[in-house]
């Protein structure tokens, strides 16, 4: 690891036209987190680094996101989007203040770059290069700048695809956009870049030739395509998402989580899963989920904003919304929705229920079809169920309501008043029975039908 200080310049001012979206490109998400946040999180994790983010005028949402994720960042505005070199120069005052630092340019639309790859790039500067470029060999190089090497394998220049000859387009080694500089006065070097090219833009990639002409060494460090996928279109966003998911699943499996069909499990950037958790196919994790040791997640669960306690068993087909707190050894079965509700240790809700804004005491049993009626169109109110209570099937609990510990609720009841501990509450008509009724009924009906058919 390099011990020199460094300045990250994160470019985020591009229009992102190819996304065809009203949202700025760098706010589009990978694993539930903006691409900009991915890049800033990685940069923040590198010791000795300061961060400058370049945005376009009016991109307040982008600045706000940068400050949310990395409160120490400095924001610079690029007045007009005239290319990547012009964008870096928007942070000129930071470049000029940090003359002793390595400058590392990151693109906010290249969200998968990892700290260890950045460190490998910096090692090239330690090895004597004035500029180092992270290169890669994509399966499909279309759209990327090509790296031109000289006979001894050092970097001669970068050619953007639109300016490349047919021969140059056949080059497989491409520019990731990630570049590191150790140049006495970088702003001076970059201001020599012109815009005589197909897009009439100031290309950062032209810095290579200028640096070489100034007698600096230019190096290429190669990395895997998956580290530097650039996202310009929705399809590339999906490709980056797939790479992120594959990495995260592997990391969890290495840490002792089992997934029998990992490719069907969708994780969020902040998902926490402890060891010995097992996850069946087709499970989706939204934001803010923590799963504790040994829990079993059966197929087709959708989980967000929830904690799943030790040894709990949830699903198949269960839905957890924000504020679901599932205690140790709790069982939640199919078609149960839990929102803002705590279930204490060993409680069970095995079938077809809605548990919203409640507390379910330890060991309580919630029968099939139980509904917490928590909303009257204006207010949300609370359902409290004591330890060991038994709620019969098809019960409506009209909140606010308290069911005492150990109480029983008869099936089919609509409970509107609090129930004392240990009591039975039942709310339905008394059952009536008429002996022999069925036989008489059938006799009358078949006689009538036969008479009607004779007419
Ligand atoms: C760029 C590189 C290309 C490389 C590719 C990798 C240049 C000239 N081209 O092309 O060699 O293979 O990335 O993904 O550098 N941006 C600004 N201001 C601008 C223009 C762009 O801030 O005026 C930002 C964008 O928000 C984006 C990044 O710079 O984060 C790259 O811009 P983009 O337009 O996506 O460049 P590419 O065409 O992908
Ligand atoms: Mg791009």
CSV table of C-alpha atoms and ligand atoms in Angstrom, one decimal:
chain,number,residue,atom,x,y,z
A,1,UNK,CA,0.0,0.0,0.0
A,2,UNK,CA,1.2,3.4,-0.9
A,3,UNK,CA,1.8,5.7,2.0
A,4,UNK,CA,1.7,8.9,0.0
A,5,UNK,CA,-1.5,11.0,0.5
A,6,UNK,CA,-3.9,11.0,-2.4
A,7,UNK,CA,-6.6,13.0,-3.9
A,8,UNK,CA,-9.5,11.2,-5.5
A,9,UNK,CA,-11.3,13.2,-8.2
A,10,UNK,CA,-14.6,11.5,-8.8
A,11,UNK,CA,-16.3,12.5,-12.1
A,12,UNK,CA,-20.1,12.6,-11.9
A,13,UNK,CA,-21.1,15.5,-14.1
A,14,UNK,CA,-21.9,13.6,-17.3
A,15,UNK,CA,-25.4,13.8,-18.6
A,16,UNK,CA,-25.9,10.1,-18.9
A,17,UNK,CA,-28.0,10.5,-22.0
A,18,UNK,CA,-27.8,6.8,-22.8
A,19,UNK,CA,-29.7,5.8,-19.7
A,20,UNK,CA,-32.8,7.7,-21.0
A,21,UNK,CA,-33.7,8.8,-17.5
A,22,UNK,CA,-34.8,11.9,-15.6
A,23,UNK,CA,-32.5,10.7,-12.8
A,24,UNK,CA,-28.8,11.6,-13.1
A,25,UNK,CA,-26.9,8.5,-14.2
A,26,UNK,CA,-24.7,8.2,-11.2
A,27,UNK,CA,-27.7,8.1,-8.9
A,28,UNK,CA,-28.9,4.9,-10.6
A,29,UNK,CA,-28.5,2.0,-8.2
A,30,UNK,CA,-26.5,-1.2,-8.0
A,31,UNK,CA,-27.6,-3.5,-5.1
A,32,UNK,CA,-29.8,-0.8,-3.7
A,33,UNK,CA,-27.1,1.9,-3.5
A,34,UNK,CA,-26.3,4.6,-6.0
A,35,UNK,CA,-23.3,4.1,-8.3
A,36,UNK,CA,-21.8,7.3,-6.8
A,37,UNK,CA,-22.1,5.9,-3.3
A,38,UNK,CA,-20.3,2.7,-4.3
A,39,UNK,CA,-17.4,4.7,-5.7
A,40,UNK,CA,-17.2,7.1,-2.7
A,41,UNK,CA,-17.4,4.2,-0.2
A,42,UNK,CA,-14.4,2.5,-1.9
A,43,UNK,CA,-12.4,5.8,-2.0
A,44,UNK,CA,-13.3,6.6,1.6
A,45,UNK,CA,-11.8,3.2,2.6
A,46,UNK,CA,-8.4,4.1,1.4
A,47,UNK,CA,-6.2,5.7,4.0
A,48,UNK,CA,-4.7,9.2,3.4
A,49,UNK,CA,-7.2,10.0,0.8
A,50,UNK,CA,-9.2,13.2,0.2
A,51,UNK,CA,-12.1,13.3,-2.2
A,52,UNK,CA,-13.3,15.8,-4.7
A,53,UNK,CA,-16.6,15.2,-6.6
A,54,UNK,CA,-17.3,16.9,-9.9
A,55,UNK,CA,-20.9,17.6,-10.7
A,56,UNK,CA,-22.9,19.6,-13.2
A,57,UNK,CA,-24.7,22.8,-12.3
A,58,UNK,CA,-28.1,22.0,-10.9
A,59,UNK,CA,-27.2,18.5,-9.9
A,60,UNK,CA,-28.2,19.1,-6.3
A,61,UNK,CA,-29.3,15.6,-5.7
A,62,UNK,CA,-25.9,14.3,-6.8
A,63,UNK,CA,-24.1,16.7,-4.4
A,64,UNK,CA,-26.5,15.7,-1.6
A,65,UNK,CA,-25.8,12.1,-2.2
A,66,UNK,CA,-22.0,12.6,-2.2
A,67,UNK,CA,-22.2,14.5,1.1
A,68,UNK,CA,-24.5,11.9,2.7
A,69,UNK,CA,-22.1,9.1,1.9
A,70,UNK,CA,-18.8,10.9,2.5
A,71,UNK,CA,-19.4,14.1,4.5
A,72,UNK,CA,-15.9,15.3,4.1
A,73,UNK,CA,-16.0,15.5,0.2
A,74,UNK,CA,-15.5,18.7,-1.6
A,75,UNK,CA,-17.9,19.4,-4.4
A,76,UNK,CA,-16.9,21.1,-7.7
A,77,UNK,CA,-19.1,22.2,-10.5
A,78,UNK,CA,-18.1,21.7,-14.1
A,79,UNK,CA,-19.9,24.6,-15.8
A,80,UNK,CA,-20.5,22.8,-19.1
A,81,UNK,CA,-20.0,19.1,-19.9
A,82,UNK,CA,-17.0,19.5,-22.2
A,83,UNK,CA,-15.3,16.1,-21.6
A,84,UNK,CA,-13.5,14.2,-18.9
A,85,UNK,CA,-10.3,16.4,-18.9
A,86,UNK,CA,-12.4,19.5,-18.5
A,87,UNK,CA,-14.2,17.7,-15.6
A,88,UNK,CA,-11.0,17.0,-13.8
A,89,UNK,CA,-9.9,20.6,-14.2
A,90,UNK,CA,-13.1,21.7,-12.6
A,91,UNK,CA,-11.4,20.6,-9.4
A,92,UNK,CA,-8.3,22.7,-10.2
A,93,UNK,CA,-8.1,24.4,-6.9
A,94,UNK,CA,-8.0,21.0,-5.1
A,95,UNK,CA,-5.4,19.8,-7.6
A,96,UNK,CA,-3.2,22.9,-6.9
A,97,UNK,CA,-3.6,22.6,-3.2
A,98,UNK,CA,-2.7,18.9,-3.1
A,99,UNK,CA,0.5,19.1,-5.2
A,100,UNK,CA,2.3,16.4,-3.1
A,101,UNK,CA,-0.5,13.9,-3.5
A,102,UNK,CA,-1.2,11.1,-6.0
A,103,UNK,CA,-4.2,12.1,-8.0
A,104,UNK,CA,-6.6,9.3,-8.8
A,105,UNK,CA,-9.4,9.9,-11.2
A,106,UNK,CA,-12.5,7.6,-10.7
A,107,UNK,CA,-15.6,7.7,-12.8
A,108,UNK,CA,-18.9,7.6,-10.8
A,109,UNK,CA,-20.3,5.4,-13.6
A,110,UNK,CA,-17.7,2.7,-12.9
A,111,UNK,CA,-19.0,1.5,-9.6
A,112,UNK,CA,-17.4,-1.9,-9.1
A,113,UNK,CA,-13.8,-0.8,-8.7
A,114,UNK,CA,-12.2,-2.2,-5.5
A,115,UNK,CA,-9.6,-0.7,-3.2
A,116,UNK,CA,-7.1,-3.4,-3.9
A,117,UNK,CA,-7.2,-2.7,-7.6
A,118,UNK,CA,-6.7,1.0,-6.9
A,119,UNK,CA,-3.7,0.1,-4.8
A,120,UNK,CA,-2.2,-2.0,-7.6
A,121,UNK,CA,-2.5,1.1,-9.9
A,122,UNK,CA,-0.8,3.2,-7.3
A,123,UNK,CA,2.0,0.7,-7.1
A,124,UNK,CA,2.8,1.6,-10.7
A,125,UNK,CA,3.4,5.2,-9.6
A,126,UNK,CA,5.6,3.9,-6.8
A,127,UNK,CA,7.5,2.0,-9.6
A,128,UNK,CA,8.3,5.3,-11.4
A,129,UNK,CA,5.4,6.0,-13.7
A,130,UNK,CA,4.1,9.6,-13.8
A,131,UNK,CA,0.7,8.3,-15.0
A,132,UNK,CA,-0.8,4.9,-14.8
A,133,UNK,CA,-4.0,3.7,-16.4
A,134,UNK,CA,-6.2,0.8,-15.3
A,135,UNK,CA,-6.7,-1.3,-18.5
A,136,UNK,CA,-8.8,-4.4,-19.1
A,137,UNK,CA,-9.8,-6.7,-21.9
A,138,UNK,CA,-13.6,-6.7,-22.1
A,139,UNK,CA,-15.5,-9.4,-24.0
A,140,UNK,CA,-17.0,-6.7,-26.1
A,141,UNK,CA,-14.7,-3.6,-26.4
A,142,UNK,CA,-17.3,-1.5,-28.2
A,143,UNK,CA,-17.6,2.0,-26.8
A,144,UNK,CA,-14.4,1.9,-24.8
A,145,UNK,CA,-11.1,3.8,-25.5
A,146,UNK,CA,-8.3,1.6,-26.7
A,147,UNK,CA,-4.9,1.5,-25.2
A,148,UNK,CA,-2.0,1.9,-27.6
A,149,UNK,CA,1.2,0.3,-26.5
A,150,UNK,CA,4.7,0.9,-27.9
A,151,UNK,CA,7.2,-1.8,-28.8
A,152,UNK,CA,8.5,-2.2,-25.3
A,153,UNK,CA,4.9,-2.6,-23.9
A,154,UNK,CA,4.6,0.8,-22.3
A,155,UNK,CA,1.6,3.0,-22.8
A,156,UNK,CA,1.8,5.3,-25.8
A,157,UNK,CA,-1.6,6.8,-25.9
A,158,UNK,CA,-5.4,6.2,-25.7
A,159,UNK,CA,-7.7,6.3,-28.7
A,160,UNK,CA,-11.4,6.9,-28.2
A,161,UNK,CA,-13.5,4.6,-30.3
A,162,UNK,CA,-15.0,7.3,-32.4
A,163,UNK,CA,-11.5,8.6,-33.3
A,164,UNK,CA,-10.0,5.1,-33.9
A,165,UNK,CA,-8.9,3.6,-37.2
A,166,UNK,CA,-10.1,0.1,-38.1
A,167,UNK,CA,-6.8,-1.3,-37.0
A,168,UNK,CA,-7.0,0.5,-33.6
A,169,UNK,CA,-10.5,-0.8,-33.1
A,170,UNK,CA,-9.2,-4.3,-33.2
A,171,UNK,CA,-7.2,-3.7,-30.1
A,172,UNK,CA,-8.7,-5.6,-27.2
A,173,UNK,CA,-7.0,-3.7,-24.3
A,174,UNK,CA,-9.3,-0.9,-23.2
A,175,UNK,CA,-9.3,2.1,-20.9
A,176,UNK,CA,-11.3,1.6,-17.7
A,177,UNK,CA,-11.2,5.4,-17.1
A,178,UNK,CA,-9.4,4.9,-13.8
A,179,UNK,CA,-6.2,6.8,-13.9
A,180,UNK,CA,-3.5,7.7,-11.4
A,181,UNK,CA,-1.1,10.6,-11.7
A,182,UNK,CA,2.1,11.7,-9.9
A,183,UNK,CA,2.8,14.9,-11.7
A,184,UNK,CA,4.3,18.0,-10.3
A,185,UNK,CA,1.6,20.3,-11.7
A,186,UNK,CA,-1.2,18.2,-13.0
A,187,UNK,CA,-3.5,21.1,-13.7
A,188,UNK,CA,-0.8,22.6,-16.0
A,189,UNK,CA,-0.5,19.3,-17.8
A,190,UNK,CA,-4.2,18.9,-18.3
A,191,UNK,CA,-4.7,22.4,-19.5
A,192,UNK,CA,-2.6,21.5,-22.6
A,193,UNK,CA,-5.4,19.1,-23.7
A,194,UNK,CA,-7.3,20.3,-26.8
A,195,UNK,CA,-10.6,19.2,-28.3
A,196,UNK,CA,-9.8,18.4,-31.9
A,197,UNK,CA,-11.5,15.1,-32.0
A,198,UNK,CA,-14.8,13.4,-33.1
A,199,UNK,CA,-16.8,14.7,-30.2
A,200,UNK,CA,-15.0,18.1,-29.9
A,201,UNK,CA,-14.5,17.2,-26.2
A,202,UNK,CA,-11.5,17.6,-23.9
A,203,UNK,CA,-10.5,14.0,-23.4
A,204,UNK,CA,-8.7,13.0,-20.2
A,205,UNK,CA,-7.2,10.2,-22.3
A,206,UNK,CA,-5.1,12.7,-24.2
A,207,UNK,CA,-3.1,13.3,-20.9
A,208,UNK,CA,-1.0,10.2,-21.8
A,209,UNK,CA,0.6,11.6,-24.9
A,210,UNK,CA,1.2,15.0,-23.2
A,211,UNK,CA,2.8,13.3,-20.2
A,212,UNK,CA,5.1,11.2,-22.4
A,213,UNK,CA,6.1,14.3,-24.4
A,214,UNK,CA,7.0,15.9,-21.0
A,215,UNK,CA,9.3,13.0,-20.4
A,216,UNK,CA,7.1,11.1,-17.9
A,217,UNK,CA,6.6,7.3,-18.0
A,218,UNK,CA,3.1,6.0,-18.7
A,219,UNK,CA,2.1,2.6,-17.4
A,220,UNK,CA,-0.8,0.2,-17.8
A,221,UNK,CA,-2.0,-2.0,-15.0
A,222,UNK,CA,-4.4,-4.7,-16.1
A,223,UNK,CA,-7.4,-5.7,-14.1
A,224,UNK,CA,-10.4,-8.0,-14.6
A,225,UNK,CA,-13.3,-6.7,-16.7
A,226,UNK,CA,-15.6,-7.2,-13.7
A,227,UNK,CA,-13.7,-4.6,-11.7
A,228,UNK,CA,-14.3,-1.8,-14.2
A,229,UNK,CA,-17.5,-2.3,-16.0
A,230,UNK,CA,-18.6,1.2,-17.2
A,231,UNK,CA,-22.4,1.9,-16.9
A,232,UNK,CA,-23.7,4.0,-19.7
A,233,UNK,CA,-26.9,2.1,-20.5
A,234,UNK,CA,-29.6,0.1,-18.6
A,235,UNK,CA,-28.2,-3.1,-19.9
A,236,UNK,CA,-24.7,-2.3,-18.6
A,237,UNK,CA,-26.3,-1.4,-15.3
A,238,UNK,CA,-27.9,-4.9,-15.2
A,239,UNK,CA,-24.5,-6.4,-16.1
A,240,UNK,CA,-22.8,-4.5,-13.2
A,241,UNK,CA,-25.6,-5.6,-10.9
A,242,UNK,CA,-24.9,-9.2,-11.8
A,243,UNK,CA,-21.2,-8.9,-11.1
A,244,UNK,CA,-21.9,-7.2,-7.7
A,245,UNK,CA,-24.4,-9.9,-6.8
A,246,UNK,CA,-22.0,-12.7,-7.7
A,247,UNK,CA,-19.3,-11.2,-5.6
A,248,UNK,CA,-21.5,-10.7,-2.6
A,249,UNK,CA,-23.0,-14.2,-2.8
A,250,UNK,CA,-19.5,-15.7,-2.9
A,251,UNK,CA,-18.3,-13.6,0.0
A,252,UNK,CA,-21.3,-14.8,2.1
A,253,UNK,CA,-20.7,-18.4,1.2
A,254,UNK,CA,-17.0,-18.1,2.1
A,255,UNK,CA,-18.2,-16.8,5.5
A,256,UNK,CA,-20.4,-19.8,6.1
A,257,UNK,CA,-23.8,-19.0,4.6
A,258,UNK,CA,-25.3,-21.7,2.5
A,259,UNK,CA,-27.3,-21.0,-0.7
A,260,UNK,CA,-28.4,-24.0,-2.8
A,261,UNK,CA,-29.1,-21.8,-5.8
A,262,UNK,CA,-27.0,-18.7,-5.2
A,263,UNK,CA,-27.8,-17.2,-8.6
A,264,UNK,CA,-31.4,-16.7,-7.5
A,265,UNK,CA,-30.7,-14.9,-4.2
A,266,UNK,CA,-30.7,-11.1,-4.4
A,267,UNK,CA,-28.7,-9.1,-1.9
A,268,UNK,CA,-28.6,-5.5,-0.9
A,269,UNK,CA,-25.4,-3.5,-0.4
A,270,UNK,CA,-26.0,-3.5,3.4
A,271,UNK,CA,-27.3,-7.0,3.9
A,272,UNK,CA,-25.8,-8.7,7.0
A,273,UNK,CA,-26.0,-12.5,7.2
A,274,UNK,CA,-24.3,-14.5,10.0
A,275,UNK,CA,-22.7,-17.9,9.6
A,276,UNK,CA,-24.8,-21.1,9.4
A,277,UNK,CA,-27.7,-19.3,7.9
A,278,UNK,CA,-29.2,-21.3,5.0
A,279,UNK,CA,-31.0,-19.6,2.2
A,280,UNK,CA,-33.3,-21.4,-0.3
A,281,UNK,CA,-33.8,-20.3,-3.9
A,282,UNK,CA,-35.5,-17.0,-4.9
A,283,UNK,CA,-35.1,-14.9,-1.8
A,284,UNK,CA,-34.9,-11.1,-2.2
A,285,UNK,CA,-33.1,-8.9,0.4
A,286,UNK,CA,-34.1,-5.2,0.4
A,287,UNK,CA,-32.4,-2.5,2.4
A,288,UNK,CA,-31.5,-2.9,6.1
A,289,UNK,CA,-31.7,-6.6,6.7
A,290,UNK,CA,-29.7,-8.5,9.4
A,291,UNK,CA,-30.0,-12.3,9.7
A,292,UNK,CA,-28.5,-13.9,12.8
A,293,UNK,CA,-26.8,-17.2,13.1
A,294,UNK,CA,-28.4,-20.4,12.1
A,295,UNK,CA,-31.6,-18.9,10.7
A,296,UNK,CA,-33.3,-20.8,7.9
A,297,UNK,CA,-34.8,-18.8,5.0
A,298,UNK,CA,-37.0,-20.9,2.9
A,299,UNK,CA,-37.8,-20.2,-0.8
A,300,UNK,CA,-39.4,-17.1,-2.2
A,301,UNK,CA,-39.2,-14.7,0.8
A,302,UNK,CA,-39.0,-10.9,0.3
A,303,UNK,CA,-37.3,-9.2,3.2
A,304,UNK,CA,-36.5,-5.5,3.9
A,305,UNK,CA,-35.8,-3.5,7.0
A,306,UNK,CA,-36.0,-6.7,9.2
A,307,UNK,CA,-34.0,-8.6,11.7
A,308,UNK,CA,-34.2,-12.3,11.7
A,309,UNK,CA,-33.1,-13.9,15.0
A,310,UNK,CA,-31.0,-16.9,15.8
A,311,UNK,CA,-32.4,-20.2,14.6
A,312,UNK,CA,-35.6,-18.6,13.3
A,313,UNK,CA,-37.3,-20.4,10.4
A,314,UNK,CA,-39.1,-18.2,7.9
A,315,UNK,CA,-41.0,-18.8,4.7
A,316,UNK,CA,-41.6,-20.2,2.1
A,317,UNK,CA,-43.3,-17.1,0.6
A,318,UNK,CA,-43.1,-14.8,3.6
A,319,UNK,CA,-42.9,-11.0,3.4
A,320,UNK,CA,-41.0,-8.8,5.9
A,321,UNK,CA,-41.4,-5.1,5.7
A,322,UNK,CA,-39.5,-2.4,7.7
A,323,UNK,CA,-39.6,-2.9,11.4
A,324,UNK,CA,-40.1,-6.6,11.4
A,325,UNK,CA,-38.1,-8.0,14.4
A,326,UNK,CA,-38.2,-11.7,14.3
A,327,UNK,CA,-36.8,-13.2,17.6
A,328,UNK,CA,-34.8,-16.3,18.1
A,329,UNK,CA,-36.5,-19.6,17.1
A,330,UNK,CA,-39.6,-17.8,15.7
A,331,UNK,CA,-41.4,-19.6,12.9
A,332,UNK,CA,-43.1,-17.6,10.2
A,333,UNK,CA,-44.8,-19.6,7.5
A,334,UNK,CA,-46.2,-19.1,4.0
A,335,UNK,CA,-48.1,-15.9,3.0
A,336,UNK,CA,-47.5,-14.2,6.3
A,337,UNK,CA,-46.7,-10.4,6.1
A,338,UNK,CA,-44.9,-8.8,9.0
A,339,UNK,CA,-44.5,-5.0,9.3
A,340,UNK,CA,-43.2,-3.0,12.3
A,341,UNK,CA,-43.9,-5.9,14.5
A,342,UNK,CA,-41.7,-7.8,17.0
A,343,UNK,CA,-42.1,-11.5,17.6
A,344,UNK,CA,-40.4,-12.6,20.7
A,345,UNK,CA,-38.6,-15.9,21.1
A,346,UNK,CA,-40.3,-19.0,19.9
A,347,UNK,CA,-43.5,-17.3,18.7
A,348,UNK,CA,-45.2,-18.8,15.7
A,349,UNK,CA,-47.3,-17.5,12.8
A,350,UNK,CA,-47.3,-20.3,10.3
A,351,UNK,CA,-49.9,-19.4,7.7
A,352,UNK,CA,-51.7,-16.6,5.9
A,353,UNK,CA,-51.6,-13.6,8.3
A,354,UNK,CA,-50.9,-9.9,8.4
A,355,UNK,CA,-49.0,-8.7,11.5
A,356,UNK,CA,-48.6,-4.9,11.4
A,357,UNK,CA,-47.6,-2.6,14.3
A,358,UNK,CA,-47.6,-5.2,17.0
A,359,UNK,CA,-45.8,-7.1,19.6
A,360,UNK,CA,-46.2,-10.9,19.9
A,361,UNK,CA,-44.9,-12.3,23.2
A,362,UNK,CA,-42.6,-15.3,23.5
A,363,UNK,CA,-44.1,-18.6,22.5
A,364,UNK,CA,-47.5,-17.2,21.4
A,365,UNK,CA,-49.2,-18.9,18.5
A,366,UNK,CA,-50.9,-16.9,15.8
A,367,UNK,CA,-53.5,-19.0,13.9
A,368,UNK,CA,-54.0,-19.1,10.2
A,369,UNK,CA,-55.7,-16.1,8.8
A,370,UNK,CA,-55.1,-13.8,11.7
A,371,UNK,CA,-55.2,-10.1,10.9
A,372,UNK,CA,-53.9,-7.2,13.0
A,373,UNK,CA,-56.4,-4.5,12.0
A,374,UNK,CA,-54.0,-1.7,12.5
A,375,UNK,CA,-55.3,1.1,10.3
A,376,UNK,CA,-58.6,3.0,10.3
A,377,UNK,CA,-57.8,5.2,7.4
A,378,UNK,CA,-56.2,7.9,9.6
A,379,UNK,CA,-54.1,6.3,12.3
A,380,UNK,CA,-52.0,3.2,12.8
A,381,UNK,CA,-52.5,1.6,16.2
A,382,UNK,CA,-50.9,-1.2,18.1
A,383,UNK,CA,-51.7,-4.8,18.8
A,384,UNK,CA,-50.1,-6.4,21.9
A,385,UNK,CA,-50.2,-10.1,22.4
A,386,UNK,CA,-48.9,-11.5,25.7
A,387,UNK,CA,-46.5,-14.4,26.2
A,388,UNK,CA,-47.9,-17.9,25.3
A,389,UNK,CA,-51.3,-16.5,24.1
A,390,UNK,CA,-53.2,-18.6,21.5
A,391,UNK,CA,-54.9,-16.7,18.7
A,392,UNK,CA,-57.4,-19.0,16.9
A,393,UNK,CA,-57.6,-19.1,13.1
A,394,UNK,CA,-59.3,-16.4,11.2
A,395,UNK,CA,-59.3,-13.9,14.0
A,396,UNK,CA,-59.4,-10.1,13.4
A,397,UNK,CA,-57.7,-8.1,16.2
A,398,UNK,CA,-59.0,-4.6,16.0
A,399,UNK,CA,-56.2,-2.3,17.3
A,400,UNK,CA,-55.5,-0.7,19.6
A,401,UNK,CA,-55.8,-3.9,21.6
A,402,UNK,CA,-54.1,-6.0,24.2
A,403,UNK,CA,-54.4,-9.8,24.6
A,404,UNK,CA,-53.2,-11.0,28.0
A,405,UNK,CA,-50.5,-13.6,28.5
A,406,UNK,CA,-51.7,-17.1,28.0
A,407,UNK,CA,-55.2,-16.1,26.8
A,408,UNK,CA,-57.1,-18.0,24.1
A,409,UNK,CA,-59.1,-16.4,21.3
A,410,UNK,CA,-61.7,-18.5,19.7
A,411,UNK,CA,-61.4,-19.0,15.9
A,412,UNK,CA,-63.3,-16.6,13.7
A,413,UNK,CA,-63.6,-13.8,16.4
A,414,UNK,CA,-63.5,-10.1,15.7
A,415,UNK,CA,-61.9,-8.9,18.9
A,416,UNK,CA,-62.4,-5.2,19.7
A,417,UNK,CA,-61.8,-5.2,23.5
A,418,UNK,CA,-58.8,-6.1,25.6
A,419,UNK,CA,-58.6,-9.7,26.8
A,420,UNK,CA,-57.4,-10.6,30.3
A,421,UNK,CA,-54.5,-12.9,30.8
A,422,UNK,CA,-55.5,-16.6,30.8
A,423,UNK,CA,-59.1,-15.9,29.6
A,424,UNK,CA,-61.0,-17.2,26.6
A,425,UNK,CA,-62.5,-14.6,24.4
A,426,UNK,CA,-64.9,-15.7,21.7
A,427,UNK,CA,-67.0,-13.4,19.5
A,428,UNK,CA,-69.4,-15.3,17.2
A,429,UNK,CA,-72.9,-16.6,17.2
A,430,UNK,CA,-73.8,-19.7,19.2
A,431,UNK,CA,-73.8,-22.8,17.1
A,432,UNK,CA,-77.2,-24.4,16.6
A,433,UNK,CA,-77.8,-28.1,15.6
A,434,UNK,CA,-81.0,-29.7,14.2
A,435,UNK,CA,-80.8,-33.5,14.3
A,436,UNK,CA,-81.9,-35.4,11.1
A,437,UNK,CA,-82.4,-32.1,9.2
A,438,UNK,CA,-80.2,-33.1,6.2
A,439,UNK,CA,-82.2,-36.2,5.4
A,440,UNK,CA,-85.5,-34.4,5.4
A,441,UNK,CA,-84.1,-31.5,3.4
A,442,UNK,CA,-82.9,-33.9,0.7
A,443,UNK,CA,-86.2,-35.7,0.5
A,444,UNK,CA,-88.2,-32.5,0.0
A,445,UNK,CA,-85.8,-31.1,-2.6
A,446,UNK,CA,-85.7,-34.3,-4.7
A,447,UNK,CA,-89.5,-34.5,-4.7
A,448,UNK,CA,-89.8,-30.9,-5.9
A,449,UNK,CA,-87.2,-31.4,-8.7
A,450,UNK,CA,-89.0,-34.6,-10.0
A,451,UNK,CA,-92.4,-32.8,-10.0
A,452,UNK,CA,-90.9,-29.9,-12.0
A,453,UNK,CA,-89.4,-32.2,-14.6
A,454,UNK,CA,-92.8,-34.0,-15.2
A,455,UNK,CA,-94.5,-30.7,-16.2
B,1,LIG,C1,-14.8,7.1,-20.9
B,1,LIG,C2,-13.3,7.2,-21.5
B,1,LIG,C3,-13.0,5.9,-22.3
B,1,LIG,C4,-13.2,4.7,-21.4
B,1,LIG,C5,-14.6,4.7,-20.7
B,1,LIG,C6,-14.6,3.7,-19.6
B,1,LIG,C7,-12.7,9.5,-22.0
B,1,LIG,C8,-12.6,10.6,-23.1
B,1,LIG,N1,-13.2,8.3,-22.4
B,1,LIG,O1,-15.7,7.1,-22.0
B,1,LIG,O2,-11.7,5.9,-22.8
B,1,LIG,O3,-13.0,3.5,-22.1
B,1,LIG,O4,-14.9,6.0,-20.1
B,1,LIG,O5,-15.9,3.6,-19.0
B,1,LIG,O6,-12.3,9.8,-20.9
B,1,LIG,N2,-18.0,13.2,-17.1
B,1,LIG,C9,-18.0,14.5,-16.5
B,1,LIG,N3,-17.9,15.6,-17.3
B,1,LIG,C10,-17.9,15.5,-18.6
B,1,LIG,C11,-17.9,14.2,-19.2
B,1,LIG,C12,-18.0,13.1,-18.4
B,1,LIG,O7,-18.0,14.6,-15.3
B,1,LIG,O8,-17.8,16.5,-19.3
B,1,LIG,C13,-18.0,12.0,-16.2
B,1,LIG,C14,-19.3,11.1,-16.4
B,1,LIG,O9,-20.3,11.5,-15.4
B,1,LIG,C15,-18.8,9.7,-16.1
B,1,LIG,C16,-17.3,9.8,-16.6
B,1,LIG,O10,-17.0,11.2,-16.6
B,1,LIG,O11,-18.8,9.4,-14.7
B,1,LIG,C17,-17.1,9.2,-17.9
B,1,LIG,O12,-17.9,9.9,-18.9
B,1,LIG,P1,-18.6,9.1,-20.0
B,1,LIG,O13,-19.3,10.0,-20.9
B,1,LIG,O14,-19.4,8.0,-19.5
B,1,LIG,O15,-17.4,8.5,-20.9
B,1,LIG,P2,-17.3,7.2,-21.8
B,1,LIG,O16,-17.9,7.5,-23.1
B,1,LIG,O17,-17.8,6.1,-21.0
B,2,LIG,MG1,-19.0,5.9,-19.3
